[in-house]
C-alpha angles and dihedrals in degrees: 000000000000090000091054087053095050088051094048090050092047095050087049094053089047089053096053098048103040115019102030096059089053090043089048088046091054098052090045088062091052090052092045092052089051096052120152099225137033127208116248114199102211101176089054091048096045091048089055086057090053094045096047093051100041094036112097114186103222116241091233086061097051092048091050093053087051093050088052096051096046089057090052092053090041095051090046095052091049098049106033139048130211108310117231085207116108094201122088144135136238123191109240122215135195115235098242090051087065105031121048117228121252095191116109095223138007094259095061088046091053092050089048092051090051098049090058090045089056091054094046089054097047089054094048088055089046094056090048093048093049088054097044091050092045099242109160131171093270089066093052109104116213120269125196102240134147083244091063094038090056091065100047125117133194115255118178093337093309132102115245120195106220098184123041134179143100118260096257113117141068138039130294122237091186089111091045103142099179135067140186129196114239130175112235121205127344118320085037115241111206113235133174106240124194111240111232130172085176097066132059103195121071118209143172133196108260132199129270094058126199086184124347129170125234115280133181094235124058113264116276111256111213090198096061091058122086089193098058115115134172117235113220129231099246095059124105089241097062092047091052090070122101095230120014141154143177136250116177094343089302121123116252123194139199125191110182131181139211099243087059096264118131146158126211135177143092122343109225151166121247147160117256119201127200114203112279096326108073153332130220121210132212096019110169109228143151121266102203123207096163113047136156138167146066098316090139105215097321119127094224142308135293103214110214100171128123100263129113094258098045120112100253093047090053090048093048090220121171095223144347132196138187133191109210108211120210110296090226092053129090092214124107141217138183142268104211130196118195152104124332092232082073090078104100103212090187094063098030134077104221130196131177120283104226128195132207111228088210091057131017097190098085131072113225125199130214096232114167100184155324137247139197122199091358093301118117115231122245091246123146111236088236089072090080098036128105105232124218095275092054100256127124128025128108130265135199112235134182094196099052109080099196129046113247119209128183108263103257090045092052089049094054087049098045094043093051087046096052089045087059095048102048087127093062121087112244133221139188122290126263122217107304094356115098099172114065137152135204103233099160093121095051135083099193137346140187114246132184114279119243117204131180115221129213137188113290097037095291127151149165123217110210122222110252089242088062093063113022104051136175120255102185136008092258097081098264107149130186142194103257098219130093140194126246126195088209122095089238119092121194135202102218130201099260088064087048100053118126092013126106105229113202126191114201104200095184102052095030095242134135114206129199118202115184118219091008097124 
């Protein structure tokens, strides 16, 4: 009996000395990640608003950057052939790091961003509504527009409209804030492309232009590329387009957007090159000769949606990921394509990647709830689910800036946040933001932590700067969420900043890895 007593005492001592500290530490980590408040660095946030407006990227610096990248692409094309690897990396730039702001102050810049963002959201909803209601291109009725007239050919002395359809469908990349450098053609011509998970069709502006908006790079010249090839009308690729037409047997495309933006031209096959890492042959993309909209200096768009014509689908990649740096920062990050094994489950919070049977473009998430200040909000699970008709659900989108929540869900989030910030001086709302504070006399402040919750008791706690954002340089900060009357909720890029988002297409998972930029 004495021996047993000594053994028990020894085991207890061993437990206290070696096991308990680890156990206590583990529990403290759980408490830490469920902390009720998060620190907001007010001074640093305001300084960025001053820098982004006052900083002007010299033209010579931009030109030198282009020359360096031209050299990189040229060296690659002369020394390498198309890589069989599906893993490669692109550098990712925020819009303002490439395009000097023309706004007189940060408040007007923010209002401009929010106007474009609202157009983006309307277009996302329009595209979903069309899909849910079963409206196809065959249902469109001809409308007399300059856009259609640009595609008219003479046949027997009479004009014939070869591409018909009102500008009512698709998504708007007008609010696109992030760009990647992609080589188009062979030899590759480096062009800045908007990154867009809400679109499938990749396209670039092409010469000759019937009507092209101003872009940072020279317009792509198809005749200078040895890999340029037209796609014929009778192919499955051409038929996969939402709106297509024929001209002399050649496939024509049109992608139109809810804000009035559009691109139209030839649907072709080309080679895309990514820095000095890899090139991909026979990528189907639009060669736009008539383009108009808020594309802000980019040469076109890299479609990263879930449809059959998107770049990830054509690449047949297992996964891709991006990390969106602060829009007001000049730093860069990466857009990576690679194996699904690269998703480090130990360092990532994962949630199911869901699809809508009515629309395969958008990436839906398995979101179960929201918490504010460590307290779960009373929200029914159905608030984030897609119903049988295809309505509802929540998507993650690179092109939308501000997260949109259904009105009742937003009201619950806002009310809980206001309850936890009663000590902060309030001020009037700005644009779509209705909850704002005057923090001009403070250097930093603790605010209620906002967390997104996923199946399996997983969650991510957002940094304070990802949901309480400056709207001027005088110290006005607003809650960066907004209500929507639509059934579709959207996680925007402000909430994604500083987090690597991985789309595991093989295992149907979305992973979030903090500080992996």
